Coordinates of C-alpha atoms in Angstrom, one line a residue:
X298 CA -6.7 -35.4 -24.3
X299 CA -4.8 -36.6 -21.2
X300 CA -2.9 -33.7 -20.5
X301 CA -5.9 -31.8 -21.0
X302 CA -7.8 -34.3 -18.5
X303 CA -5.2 -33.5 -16.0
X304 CA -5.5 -30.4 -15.7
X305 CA -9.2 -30.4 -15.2
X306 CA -9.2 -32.7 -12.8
X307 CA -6.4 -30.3 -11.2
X308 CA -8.8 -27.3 -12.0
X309 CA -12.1 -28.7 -10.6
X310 CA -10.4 -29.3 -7.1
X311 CA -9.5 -26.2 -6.8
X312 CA -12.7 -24.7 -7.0
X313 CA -12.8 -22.6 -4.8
X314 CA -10.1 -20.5 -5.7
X315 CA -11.1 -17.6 -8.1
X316 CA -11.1 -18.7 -11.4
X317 CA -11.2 -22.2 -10.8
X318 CA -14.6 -22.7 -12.5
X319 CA -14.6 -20.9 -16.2
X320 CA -11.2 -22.3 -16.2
X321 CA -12.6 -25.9 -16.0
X322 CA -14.8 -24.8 -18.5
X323 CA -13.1 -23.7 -20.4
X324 CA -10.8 -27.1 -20.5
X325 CA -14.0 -29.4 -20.8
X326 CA -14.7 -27.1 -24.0
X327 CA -11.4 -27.8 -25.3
X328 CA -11.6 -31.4 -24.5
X329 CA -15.2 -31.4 -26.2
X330 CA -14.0 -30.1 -29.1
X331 CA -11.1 -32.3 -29.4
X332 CA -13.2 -35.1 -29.3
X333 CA -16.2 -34.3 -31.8
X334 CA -13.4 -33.7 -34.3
X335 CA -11.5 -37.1 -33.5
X336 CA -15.4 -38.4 -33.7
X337 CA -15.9 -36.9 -37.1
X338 CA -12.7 -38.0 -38.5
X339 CA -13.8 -41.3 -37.9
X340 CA -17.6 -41.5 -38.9
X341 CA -18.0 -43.6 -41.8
X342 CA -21.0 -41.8 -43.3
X343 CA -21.4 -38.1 -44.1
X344 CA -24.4 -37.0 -41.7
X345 CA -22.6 -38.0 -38.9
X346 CA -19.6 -36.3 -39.8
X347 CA -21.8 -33.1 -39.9
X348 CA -23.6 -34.1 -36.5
X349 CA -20.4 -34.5 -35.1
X350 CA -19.2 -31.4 -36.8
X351 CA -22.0 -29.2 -35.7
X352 CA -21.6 -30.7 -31.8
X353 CA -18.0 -29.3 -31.9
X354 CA -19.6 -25.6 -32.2
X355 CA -21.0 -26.1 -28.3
X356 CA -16.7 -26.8 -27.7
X357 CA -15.8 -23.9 -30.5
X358 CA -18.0 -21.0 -28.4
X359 CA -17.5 -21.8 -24.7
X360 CA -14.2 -21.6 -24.9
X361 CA -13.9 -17.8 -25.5
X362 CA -16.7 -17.2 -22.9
X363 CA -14.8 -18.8 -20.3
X364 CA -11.7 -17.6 -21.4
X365 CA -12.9 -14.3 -20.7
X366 CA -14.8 -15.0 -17.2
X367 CA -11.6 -16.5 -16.3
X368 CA -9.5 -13.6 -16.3
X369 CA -12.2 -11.3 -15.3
X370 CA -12.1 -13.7 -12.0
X371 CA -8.7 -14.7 -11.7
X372 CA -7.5 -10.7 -11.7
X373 CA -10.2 -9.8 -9.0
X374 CA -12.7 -8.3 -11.4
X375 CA -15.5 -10.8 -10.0
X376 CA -18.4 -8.5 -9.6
X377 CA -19.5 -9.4 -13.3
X378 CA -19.5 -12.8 -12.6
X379 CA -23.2 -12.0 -12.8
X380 CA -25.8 -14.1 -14.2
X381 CA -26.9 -11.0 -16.4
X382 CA -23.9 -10.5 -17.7
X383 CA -22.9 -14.3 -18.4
X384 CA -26.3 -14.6 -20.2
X385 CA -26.0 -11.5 -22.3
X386 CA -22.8 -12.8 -23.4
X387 CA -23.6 -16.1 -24.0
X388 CA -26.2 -14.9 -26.3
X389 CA -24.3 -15.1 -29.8
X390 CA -22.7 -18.4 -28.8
X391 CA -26.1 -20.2 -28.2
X392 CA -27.0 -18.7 -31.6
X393 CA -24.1 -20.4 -33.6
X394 CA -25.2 -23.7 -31.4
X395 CA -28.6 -23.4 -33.0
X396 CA -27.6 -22.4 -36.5
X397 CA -24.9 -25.1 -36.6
X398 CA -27.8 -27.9 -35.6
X399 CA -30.0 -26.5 -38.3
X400 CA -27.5 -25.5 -41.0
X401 CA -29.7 -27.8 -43.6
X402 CA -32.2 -24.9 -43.6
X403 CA -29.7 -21.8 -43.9
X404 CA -26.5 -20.5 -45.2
X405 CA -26.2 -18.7 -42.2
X406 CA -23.4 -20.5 -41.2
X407 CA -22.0 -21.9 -44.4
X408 CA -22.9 -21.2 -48.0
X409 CA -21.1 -24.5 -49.7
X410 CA -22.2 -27.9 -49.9
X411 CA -20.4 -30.1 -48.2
X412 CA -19.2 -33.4 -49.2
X413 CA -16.5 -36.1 -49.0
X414 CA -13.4 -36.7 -50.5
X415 CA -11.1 -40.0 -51.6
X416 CA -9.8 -40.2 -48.0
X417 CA -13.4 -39.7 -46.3
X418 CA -12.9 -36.2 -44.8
X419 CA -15.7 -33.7 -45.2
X420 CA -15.0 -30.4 -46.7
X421 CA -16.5 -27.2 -46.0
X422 CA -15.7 -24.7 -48.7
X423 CA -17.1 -21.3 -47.3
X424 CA -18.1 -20.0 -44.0
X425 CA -21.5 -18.1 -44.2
X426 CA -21.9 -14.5 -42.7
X427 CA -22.5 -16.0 -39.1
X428 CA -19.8 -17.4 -39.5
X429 CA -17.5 -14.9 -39.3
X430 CA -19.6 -12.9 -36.6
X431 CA -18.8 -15.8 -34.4
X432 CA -15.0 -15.7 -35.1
X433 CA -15.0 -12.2 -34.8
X434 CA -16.5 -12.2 -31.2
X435 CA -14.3 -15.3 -30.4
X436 CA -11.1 -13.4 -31.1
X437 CA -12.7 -10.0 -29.2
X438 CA -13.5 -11.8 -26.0
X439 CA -10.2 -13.2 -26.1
X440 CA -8.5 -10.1 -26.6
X441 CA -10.4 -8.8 -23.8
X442 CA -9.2 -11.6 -21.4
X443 CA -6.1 -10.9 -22.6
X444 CA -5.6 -7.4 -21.2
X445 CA -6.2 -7.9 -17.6
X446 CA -3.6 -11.1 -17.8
X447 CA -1.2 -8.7 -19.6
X448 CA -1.4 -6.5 -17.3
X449 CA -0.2 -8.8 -13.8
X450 CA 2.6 -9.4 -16.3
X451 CA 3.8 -5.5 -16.2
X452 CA 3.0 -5.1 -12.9
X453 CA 5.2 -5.1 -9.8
X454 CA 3.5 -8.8 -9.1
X455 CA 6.3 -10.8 -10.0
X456 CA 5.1 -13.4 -8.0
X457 CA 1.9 -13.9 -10.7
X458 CA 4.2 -13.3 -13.9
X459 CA 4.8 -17.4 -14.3
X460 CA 1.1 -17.8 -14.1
X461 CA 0.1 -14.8 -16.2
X462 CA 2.9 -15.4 -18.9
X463 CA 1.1 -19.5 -19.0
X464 CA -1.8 -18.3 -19.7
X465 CA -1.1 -16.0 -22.4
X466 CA 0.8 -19.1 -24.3
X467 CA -2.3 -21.3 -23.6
X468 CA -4.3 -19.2 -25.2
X469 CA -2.1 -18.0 -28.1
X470 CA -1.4 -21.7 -29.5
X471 CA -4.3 -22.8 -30.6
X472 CA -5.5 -18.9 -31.4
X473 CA -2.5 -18.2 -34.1
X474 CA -3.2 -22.0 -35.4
X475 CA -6.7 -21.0 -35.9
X476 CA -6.0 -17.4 -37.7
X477 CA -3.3 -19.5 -39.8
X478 CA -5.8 -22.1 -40.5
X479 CA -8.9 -19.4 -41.5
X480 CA -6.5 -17.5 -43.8
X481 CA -5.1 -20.6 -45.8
X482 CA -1.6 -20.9 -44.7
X483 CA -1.6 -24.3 -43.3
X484 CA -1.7 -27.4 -46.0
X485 CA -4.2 -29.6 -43.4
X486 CA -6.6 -30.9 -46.2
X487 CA -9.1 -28.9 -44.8
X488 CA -9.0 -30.1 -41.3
X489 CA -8.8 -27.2 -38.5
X490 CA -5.9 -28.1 -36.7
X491 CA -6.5 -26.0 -33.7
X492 CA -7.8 -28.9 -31.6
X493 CA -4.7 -30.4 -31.8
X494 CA -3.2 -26.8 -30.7
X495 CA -4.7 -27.3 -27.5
X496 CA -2.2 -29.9 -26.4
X497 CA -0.1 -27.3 -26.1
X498 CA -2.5 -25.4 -24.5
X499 CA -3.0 -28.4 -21.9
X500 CA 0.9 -28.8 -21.2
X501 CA 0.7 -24.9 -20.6
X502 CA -2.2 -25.0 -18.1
X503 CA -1.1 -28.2 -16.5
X504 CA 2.8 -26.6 -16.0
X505 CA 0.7 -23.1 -14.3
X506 CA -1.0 -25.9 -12.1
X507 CA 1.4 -27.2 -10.6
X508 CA 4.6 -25.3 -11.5
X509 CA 3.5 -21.8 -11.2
X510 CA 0.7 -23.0 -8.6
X511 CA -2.2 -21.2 -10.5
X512 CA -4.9 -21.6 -8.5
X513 CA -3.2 -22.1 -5.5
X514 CA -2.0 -18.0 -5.6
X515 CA -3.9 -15.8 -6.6
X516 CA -3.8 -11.9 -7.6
X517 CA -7.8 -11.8 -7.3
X518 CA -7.6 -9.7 -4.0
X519 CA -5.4 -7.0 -5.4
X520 CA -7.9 -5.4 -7.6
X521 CA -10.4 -5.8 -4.3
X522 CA -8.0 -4.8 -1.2
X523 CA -7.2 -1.4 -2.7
X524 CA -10.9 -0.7 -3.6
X525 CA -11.8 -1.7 0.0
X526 CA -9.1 -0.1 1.3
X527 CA -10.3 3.1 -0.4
X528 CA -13.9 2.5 0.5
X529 CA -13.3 1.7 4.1
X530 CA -10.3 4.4 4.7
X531 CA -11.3 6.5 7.7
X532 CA -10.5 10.0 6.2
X533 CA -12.2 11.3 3.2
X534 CA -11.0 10.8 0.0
X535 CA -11.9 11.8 -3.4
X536 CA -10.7 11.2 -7.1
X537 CA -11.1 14.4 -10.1
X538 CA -9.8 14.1 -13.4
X539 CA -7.8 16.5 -15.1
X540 CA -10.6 18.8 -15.8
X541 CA -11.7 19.2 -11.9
X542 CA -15.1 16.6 -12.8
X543 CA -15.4 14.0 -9.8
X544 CA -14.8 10.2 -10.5
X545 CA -15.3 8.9 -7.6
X546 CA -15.3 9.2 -3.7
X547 CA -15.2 6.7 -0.9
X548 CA -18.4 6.3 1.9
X549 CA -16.4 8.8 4.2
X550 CA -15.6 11.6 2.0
X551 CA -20.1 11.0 1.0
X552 CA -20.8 11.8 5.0
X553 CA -18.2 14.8 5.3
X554 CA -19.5 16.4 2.1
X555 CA -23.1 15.0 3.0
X556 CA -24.0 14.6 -0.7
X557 CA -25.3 11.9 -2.9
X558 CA -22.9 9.7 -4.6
X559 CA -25.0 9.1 -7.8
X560 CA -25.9 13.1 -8.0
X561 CA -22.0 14.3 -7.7
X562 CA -19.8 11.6 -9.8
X563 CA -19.2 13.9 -13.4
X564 CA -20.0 16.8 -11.4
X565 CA -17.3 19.4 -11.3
X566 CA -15.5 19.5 -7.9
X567 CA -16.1 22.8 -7.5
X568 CA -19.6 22.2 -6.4
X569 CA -19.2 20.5 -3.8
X570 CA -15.8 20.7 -2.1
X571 CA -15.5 24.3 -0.1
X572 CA -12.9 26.4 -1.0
X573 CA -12.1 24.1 -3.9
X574 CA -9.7 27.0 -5.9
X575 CA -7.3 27.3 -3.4
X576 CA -6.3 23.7 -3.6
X577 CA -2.8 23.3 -4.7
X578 CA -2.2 21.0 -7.4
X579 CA 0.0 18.7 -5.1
X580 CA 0.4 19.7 -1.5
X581 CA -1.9 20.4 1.8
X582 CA -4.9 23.3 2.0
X583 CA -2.9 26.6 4.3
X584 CA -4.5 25.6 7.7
X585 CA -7.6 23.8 7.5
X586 CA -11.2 23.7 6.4
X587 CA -13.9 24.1 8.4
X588 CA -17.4 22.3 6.5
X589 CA -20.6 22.8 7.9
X590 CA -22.1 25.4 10.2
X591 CA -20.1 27.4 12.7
X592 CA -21.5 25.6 15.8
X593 CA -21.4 21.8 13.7
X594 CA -18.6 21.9 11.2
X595 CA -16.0 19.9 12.2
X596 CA -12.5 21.4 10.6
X597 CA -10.2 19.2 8.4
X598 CA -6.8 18.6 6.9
X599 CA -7.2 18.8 3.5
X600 CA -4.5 17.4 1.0
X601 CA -4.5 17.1 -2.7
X602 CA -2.7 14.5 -4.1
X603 CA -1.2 15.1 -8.2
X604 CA -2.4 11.6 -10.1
X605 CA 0.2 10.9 -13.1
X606 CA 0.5 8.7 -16.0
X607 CA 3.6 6.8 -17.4
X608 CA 4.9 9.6 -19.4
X609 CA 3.9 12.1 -15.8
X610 CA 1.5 13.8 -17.3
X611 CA -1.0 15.2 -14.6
X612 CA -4.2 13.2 -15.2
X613 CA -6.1 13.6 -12.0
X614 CA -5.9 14.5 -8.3
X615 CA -6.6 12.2 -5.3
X616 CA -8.1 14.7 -2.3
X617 CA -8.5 13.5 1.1
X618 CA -9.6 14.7 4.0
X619 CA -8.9 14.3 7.9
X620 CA -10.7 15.1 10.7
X621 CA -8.3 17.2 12.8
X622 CA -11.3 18.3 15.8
X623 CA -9.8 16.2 18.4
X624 CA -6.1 17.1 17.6
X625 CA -6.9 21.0 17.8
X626 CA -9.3 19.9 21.1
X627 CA -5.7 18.0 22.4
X628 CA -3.8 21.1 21.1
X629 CA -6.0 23.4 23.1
X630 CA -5.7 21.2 26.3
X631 CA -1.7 21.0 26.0
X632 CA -1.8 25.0 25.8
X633 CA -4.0 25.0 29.2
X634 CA -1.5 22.2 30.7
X635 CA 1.4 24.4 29.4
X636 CA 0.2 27.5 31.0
X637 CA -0.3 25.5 34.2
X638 CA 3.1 23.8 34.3
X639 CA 5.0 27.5 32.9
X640 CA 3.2 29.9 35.0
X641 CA 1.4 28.5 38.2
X642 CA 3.7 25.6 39.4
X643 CA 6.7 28.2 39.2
X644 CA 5.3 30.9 40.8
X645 CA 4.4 28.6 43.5
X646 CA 7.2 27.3 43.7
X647 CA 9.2 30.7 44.1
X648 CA 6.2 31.4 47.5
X649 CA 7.4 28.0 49.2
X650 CA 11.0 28.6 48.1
X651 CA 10.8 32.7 49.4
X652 CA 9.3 31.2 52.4
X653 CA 11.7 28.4 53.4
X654 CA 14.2 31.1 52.4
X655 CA 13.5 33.1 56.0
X656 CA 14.0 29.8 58.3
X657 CA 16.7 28.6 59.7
X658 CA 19.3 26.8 57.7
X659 CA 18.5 23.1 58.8
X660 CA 17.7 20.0 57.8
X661 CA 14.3 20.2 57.0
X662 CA 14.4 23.8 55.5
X663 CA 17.0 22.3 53.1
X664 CA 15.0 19.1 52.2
X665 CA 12.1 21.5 51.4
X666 CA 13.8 23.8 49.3
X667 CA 15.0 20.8 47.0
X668 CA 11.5 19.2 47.1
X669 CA 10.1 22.9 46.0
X670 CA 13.7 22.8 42.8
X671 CA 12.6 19.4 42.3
X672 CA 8.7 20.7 41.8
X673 CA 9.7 22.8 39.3
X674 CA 12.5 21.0 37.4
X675 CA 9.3 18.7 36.7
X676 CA 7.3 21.4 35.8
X677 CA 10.3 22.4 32.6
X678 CA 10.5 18.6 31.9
X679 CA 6.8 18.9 31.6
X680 CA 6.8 21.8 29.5
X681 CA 9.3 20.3 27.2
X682 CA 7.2 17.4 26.9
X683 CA 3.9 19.8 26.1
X684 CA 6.1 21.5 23.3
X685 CA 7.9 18.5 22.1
X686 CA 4.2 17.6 20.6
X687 CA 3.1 20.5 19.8
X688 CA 5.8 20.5 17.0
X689 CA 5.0 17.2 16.0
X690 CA 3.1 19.0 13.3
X691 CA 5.9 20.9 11.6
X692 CA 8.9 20.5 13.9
X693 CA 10.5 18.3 11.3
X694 CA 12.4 21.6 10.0
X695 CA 15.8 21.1 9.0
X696 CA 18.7 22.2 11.5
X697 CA 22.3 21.7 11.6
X698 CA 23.3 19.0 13.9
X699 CA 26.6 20.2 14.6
X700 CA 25.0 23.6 15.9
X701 CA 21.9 21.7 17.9
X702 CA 24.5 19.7 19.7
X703 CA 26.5 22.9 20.7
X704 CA 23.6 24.7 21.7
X705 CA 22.7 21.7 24.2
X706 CA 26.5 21.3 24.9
X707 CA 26.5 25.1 26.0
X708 CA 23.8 25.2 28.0
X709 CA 23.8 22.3 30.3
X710 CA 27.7 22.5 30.6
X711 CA 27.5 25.6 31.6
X712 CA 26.1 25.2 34.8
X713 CA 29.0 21.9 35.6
X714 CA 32.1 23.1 34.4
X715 CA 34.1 20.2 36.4
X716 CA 32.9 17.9 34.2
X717 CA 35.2 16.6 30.9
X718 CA 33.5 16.9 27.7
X719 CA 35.1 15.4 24.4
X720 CA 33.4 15.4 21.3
X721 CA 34.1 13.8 17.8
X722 CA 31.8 14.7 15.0
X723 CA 31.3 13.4 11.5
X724 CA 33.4 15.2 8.8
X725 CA 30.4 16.5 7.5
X726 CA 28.2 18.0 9.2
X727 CA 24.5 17.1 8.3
X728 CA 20.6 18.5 9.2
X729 CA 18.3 16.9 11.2
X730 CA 14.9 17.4 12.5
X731 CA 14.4 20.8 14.6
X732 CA 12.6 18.7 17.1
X733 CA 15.3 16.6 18.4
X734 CA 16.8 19.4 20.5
X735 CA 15.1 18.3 24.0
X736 CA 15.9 15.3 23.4
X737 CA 20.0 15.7 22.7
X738 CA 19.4 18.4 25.7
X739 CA 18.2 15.5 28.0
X740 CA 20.4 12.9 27.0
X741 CA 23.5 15.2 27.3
X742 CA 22.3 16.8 30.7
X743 CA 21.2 13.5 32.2
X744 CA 25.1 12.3 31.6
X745 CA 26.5 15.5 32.7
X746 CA 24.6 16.4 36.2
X747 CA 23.9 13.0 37.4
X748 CA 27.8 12.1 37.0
X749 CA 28.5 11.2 40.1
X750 CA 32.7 9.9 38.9
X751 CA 35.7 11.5 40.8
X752 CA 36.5 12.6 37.4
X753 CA 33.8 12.5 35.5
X754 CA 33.7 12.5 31.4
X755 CA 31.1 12.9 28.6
X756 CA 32.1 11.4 25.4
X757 CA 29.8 12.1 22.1
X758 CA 30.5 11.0 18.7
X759 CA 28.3 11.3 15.7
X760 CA 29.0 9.1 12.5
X761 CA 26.3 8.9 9.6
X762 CA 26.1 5.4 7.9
X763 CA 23.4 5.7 5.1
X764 CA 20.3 7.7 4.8
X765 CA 20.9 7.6 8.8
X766 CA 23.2 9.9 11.2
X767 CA 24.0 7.9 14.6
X768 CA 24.5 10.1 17.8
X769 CA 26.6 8.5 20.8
X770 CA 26.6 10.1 24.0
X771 CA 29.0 8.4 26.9
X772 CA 29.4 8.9 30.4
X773 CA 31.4 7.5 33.2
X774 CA 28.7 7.9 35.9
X775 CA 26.8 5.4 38.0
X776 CA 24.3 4.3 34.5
X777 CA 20.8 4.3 34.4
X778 CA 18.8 2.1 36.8
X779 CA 17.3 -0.5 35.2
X780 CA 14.2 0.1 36.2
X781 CA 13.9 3.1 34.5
X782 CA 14.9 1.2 31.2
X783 CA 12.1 -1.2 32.1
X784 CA 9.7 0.9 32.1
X785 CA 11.0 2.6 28.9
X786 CA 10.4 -0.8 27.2
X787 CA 7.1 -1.2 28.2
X788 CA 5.9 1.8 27.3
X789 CA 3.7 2.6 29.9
X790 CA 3.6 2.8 33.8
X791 CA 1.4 1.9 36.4
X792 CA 1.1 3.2 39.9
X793 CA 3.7 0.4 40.9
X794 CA 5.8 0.5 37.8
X795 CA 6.7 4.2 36.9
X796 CA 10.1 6.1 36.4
X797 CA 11.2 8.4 38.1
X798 CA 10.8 11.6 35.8
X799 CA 10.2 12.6 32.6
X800 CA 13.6 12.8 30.9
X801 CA 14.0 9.4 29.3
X802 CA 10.2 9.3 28.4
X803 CA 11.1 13.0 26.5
X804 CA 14.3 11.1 24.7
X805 CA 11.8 8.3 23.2
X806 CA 9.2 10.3 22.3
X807 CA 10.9 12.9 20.5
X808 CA 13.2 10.2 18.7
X809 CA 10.0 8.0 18.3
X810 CA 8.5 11.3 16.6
X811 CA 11.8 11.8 14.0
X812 CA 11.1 8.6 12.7
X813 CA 14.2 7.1 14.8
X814 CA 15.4 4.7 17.4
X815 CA 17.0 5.3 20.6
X816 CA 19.0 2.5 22.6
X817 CA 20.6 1.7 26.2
X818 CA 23.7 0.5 27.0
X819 CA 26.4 -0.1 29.4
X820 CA 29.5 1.3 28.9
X821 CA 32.8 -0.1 30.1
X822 CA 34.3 -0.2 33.2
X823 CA 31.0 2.4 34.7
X824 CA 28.3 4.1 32.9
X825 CA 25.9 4.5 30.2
X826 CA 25.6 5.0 26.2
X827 CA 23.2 6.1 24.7
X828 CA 22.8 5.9 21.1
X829 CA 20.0 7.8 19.0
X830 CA 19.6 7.1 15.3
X831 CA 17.3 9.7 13.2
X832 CA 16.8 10.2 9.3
X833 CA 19.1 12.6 7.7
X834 CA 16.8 15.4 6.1
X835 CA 19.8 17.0 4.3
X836 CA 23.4 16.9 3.6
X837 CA 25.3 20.2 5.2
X838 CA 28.6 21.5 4.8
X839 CA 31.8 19.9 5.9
X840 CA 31.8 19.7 9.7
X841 CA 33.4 23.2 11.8
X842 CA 34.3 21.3 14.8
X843 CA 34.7 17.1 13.6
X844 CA 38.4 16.6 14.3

């Protein structure tokens, strides 16, 4: 009785928390219980051993009840915490109540006489047929509270297993003393012994309290974050079974199919999704699909997601949907840009240059000319930006990163062959994403042209550590102004604070884009390293030109 007081009292501050409320029910029934039996041990004449007898009953049938609200509560399941649903389930428990108070007009609830032995304690020979209707729904609603509580315990919440595997003991002790009691196994005179059970059952409770701070943690929002989080998801999504019959759809896949939630759930998918048969089983819709009207649809991504069981076994799809208007709107703008920055700044360039071309070889004629090189050179840096996200799409194709680095190696060397270039690659050689090639081309032509050393050396090394390949490049030249790097950190610029091209922006955003990192850094006695670290997509062959 004290233990179990305990962990009322521990139970009915925490309120609050889900949970909190059957469970203090559900230890008041327990403590109710306890004590009509202590009570009707004790009476001295026979009616009040049967009053106190039939008051334990109001103990005996909350206790499942809350047992049952309790988990439904305490595992997030709280939208039948519902008055309707409490009431309809409390139904057969008031029943017993009033058939246990009035058991002198029916053998509802027992069939023999009762009476008293030597010692004084009553005897009940035979439950009646209600009788075992009420022990039959206690041990179903238990069972049912059970399954949710199971199931934290085999789930990747290994922070609720303590409470979870509590509770289960709290409610198996005095459950397994009653079955053992029912079917005649225990020699207790005829006393149920399962109050005394529920010491156990208190220790239990009071050790998830405060040892496994039930209550205090909860798994409630689980079950409610990933509902919400598929309600409220931006993009469409919708679940099918195995047999292509909807089972259920967020808000935003209702407004992009424009269709009635209660009309389509257990209608086949094939109704309402366009195109629906050339779905892959697991994998993204070729191109995308246009729904509604030719001057109002709006075209989506469409990707179908294979839903499997323990054993994977297909069971379902998850498909979802994304709005991909304003990327093909931003795609159509970069081609425009691209167009721009590929065809009209050159050719006017090439006007001013041809012009400057037929002046005198001064001063000014010269600074014009490399205004009109430098006009263009950001006109390529532009278009390399302009195609660097264009591929963001599907430029994570695999290539060689032995070859990539070549290829940039050849073409910017090319055009400075007094400057030193020493390479060391990893022993094997390994793919990366298609991409990254402006962005090695930058790094590697920003340390060879703007080397400004009496001798002047490039040093690049590649070693992969991990799921990871690292990519050195080092230079002896005058480093990168800080500045630059500043702004680099930021992340933006402002009409005071800018770079002074687009080179280093190109380097972040492509690695940004791999899913990498890039980093900065001096090197020793002059110069700069820079050191980019992307995914590896694929292990190649042994390396052709590592030392």
């Amino acid at each position: 009785m004290a233990i179990g007081s305990a962990a009322t009292i521990l139970a009915w501050r925490a309120r609050p928390e889900p949970g909190a409320k059957p469970l203090v029910a559900l230890l008041v029934a327990q403590s109710w219980w306890s004590t009509c039996i202590i009570f009707k041990l004790r009476a001295a004449t026979l009616d009040m051993k049967l009053l106190w007898a039939n008051l334990a009953w109001i103990g005996v049938v909350t206790i499942p009840v809350a047992w049952f609200f309790f988990a439904l509560e305490y595992t997030g399941r709280d939208e039948y915490l519902r008055p309707r649903y409490v009431g309809a389930l409390s139904v057969i428990p008031v029943l017993t109540v009033v058939l246990s108070l009035t058991g002198q007009y029916h053998d509802l609830l027992y069939i023999q006489p009762t009476g008293t032995s030597t010692n004084g304690v009553m005897l009940v020979e035979q439950g009646g047929p209600w009788f075992w209707i009420i022990a039959a729904y206690t041990y179903i609603l238990g069972i049912f509270g059970m399954i949710p509580i199971l199931g934290l315990l085999t789930s990747d919440a290994v922070a609720f297993r303590g409470q979870s595997a509590a509770l289960v003991i709290g409610l198996l002790a005095p459950w397994v003393t009653n079955i053992l009691f029912l079917a005649g196994s225990l020699p207790t005179a005829g006393v149920d012994p399962t109050p005394i059970a529920f010491s156990v059952s208190g220790i239990v409770y009071l050790a998830a309290l405060t040892r496994f701070r039930l209550l205090g943690t909860s798994p409630a929002p689980n079950k409610r974050a990933r509902q919400f989080l598929f309600d409220r998801m931006q993009g469409g999504a919708i679940v099918v079974d195995a047999n292509d019959y909807v089972v259920d759809l967020n808000d935003s896949c209702v407004e992009i199919l424009g269709v009635d939630p209660r009309e389509v759930l257990g209608s086949s998918a094939r109704e309402i999704i366009p195109e629906y048969d050339r779905l892959p089983d697991d994998g993204a819709l070729p191109g995308h699909l246009t729904i509604g009207d030719e001057l109002s649809g709006h075209p989506y991504d469409v990707v179908s997601t294979q839903i499997t069981n323990v054993n994977g076994t297909a069971i379902g799809r998850v498909i979802t949907f994304h709005d991909i208007g304003e990327h093909l709107r931003q795609q159509q703008r970069l081609e425009v840009l691209n167009r721009v920055l590929r065809h009209n700044i050159r050719t006017e360039t090439n006007v001013i240059y041809g012009y400057i071309s037929r002046f005198e070889d001064n001063e000014n004629a010269r600074t014009v000319k490399e205004r009109a090189l430098r006009i263009e050179e950001i006109g390529k840096k532009g278009r390399e930006a302009i195609e660097l996200f264009d591929k963001t799409r599907d430029g994570t194709e695999p290539v060689s990163l032995d070859a990539l680095l070549t290829q940039c190696l050849t073409s910017v060397c090319g055009t400075e062959p007094a400057v030193t270039v020493q390479t060391k690659f990893a022993h094997e050689d390994v793919e990366v994403a298609g991409l990254l090639r402006p962005v090695f081309s930058n790094i590697i032509e920003n340390a060879v042209e703007h080397n400004t050393n009496d001798d002047p050396h490039v040093w690049i090394t590649t070693h992969v550590e991990g799921t990871n390949v690292h990519v050195e490049v080092a230079d002896n030249g005058p480093g990168i102004a800080a500045y630059e790097l500043a702004v680099l950190e930021d992340g933006t610029e402002t009409p005071l604070k800018h770079g002074s091209g687009l080179g280093l922006w190109i380097v972040k955003w492509g690695t940004d884009i791999a899913s990498g990192d890039v980093r900065f850094t001096e090197n020793d006695p002059d110069g700069s390293v820079v050191t980019v670290e992307v995914p590896v997509l694929s292990q190649g062959h042994p390396s052709q030109v590592a030392e």
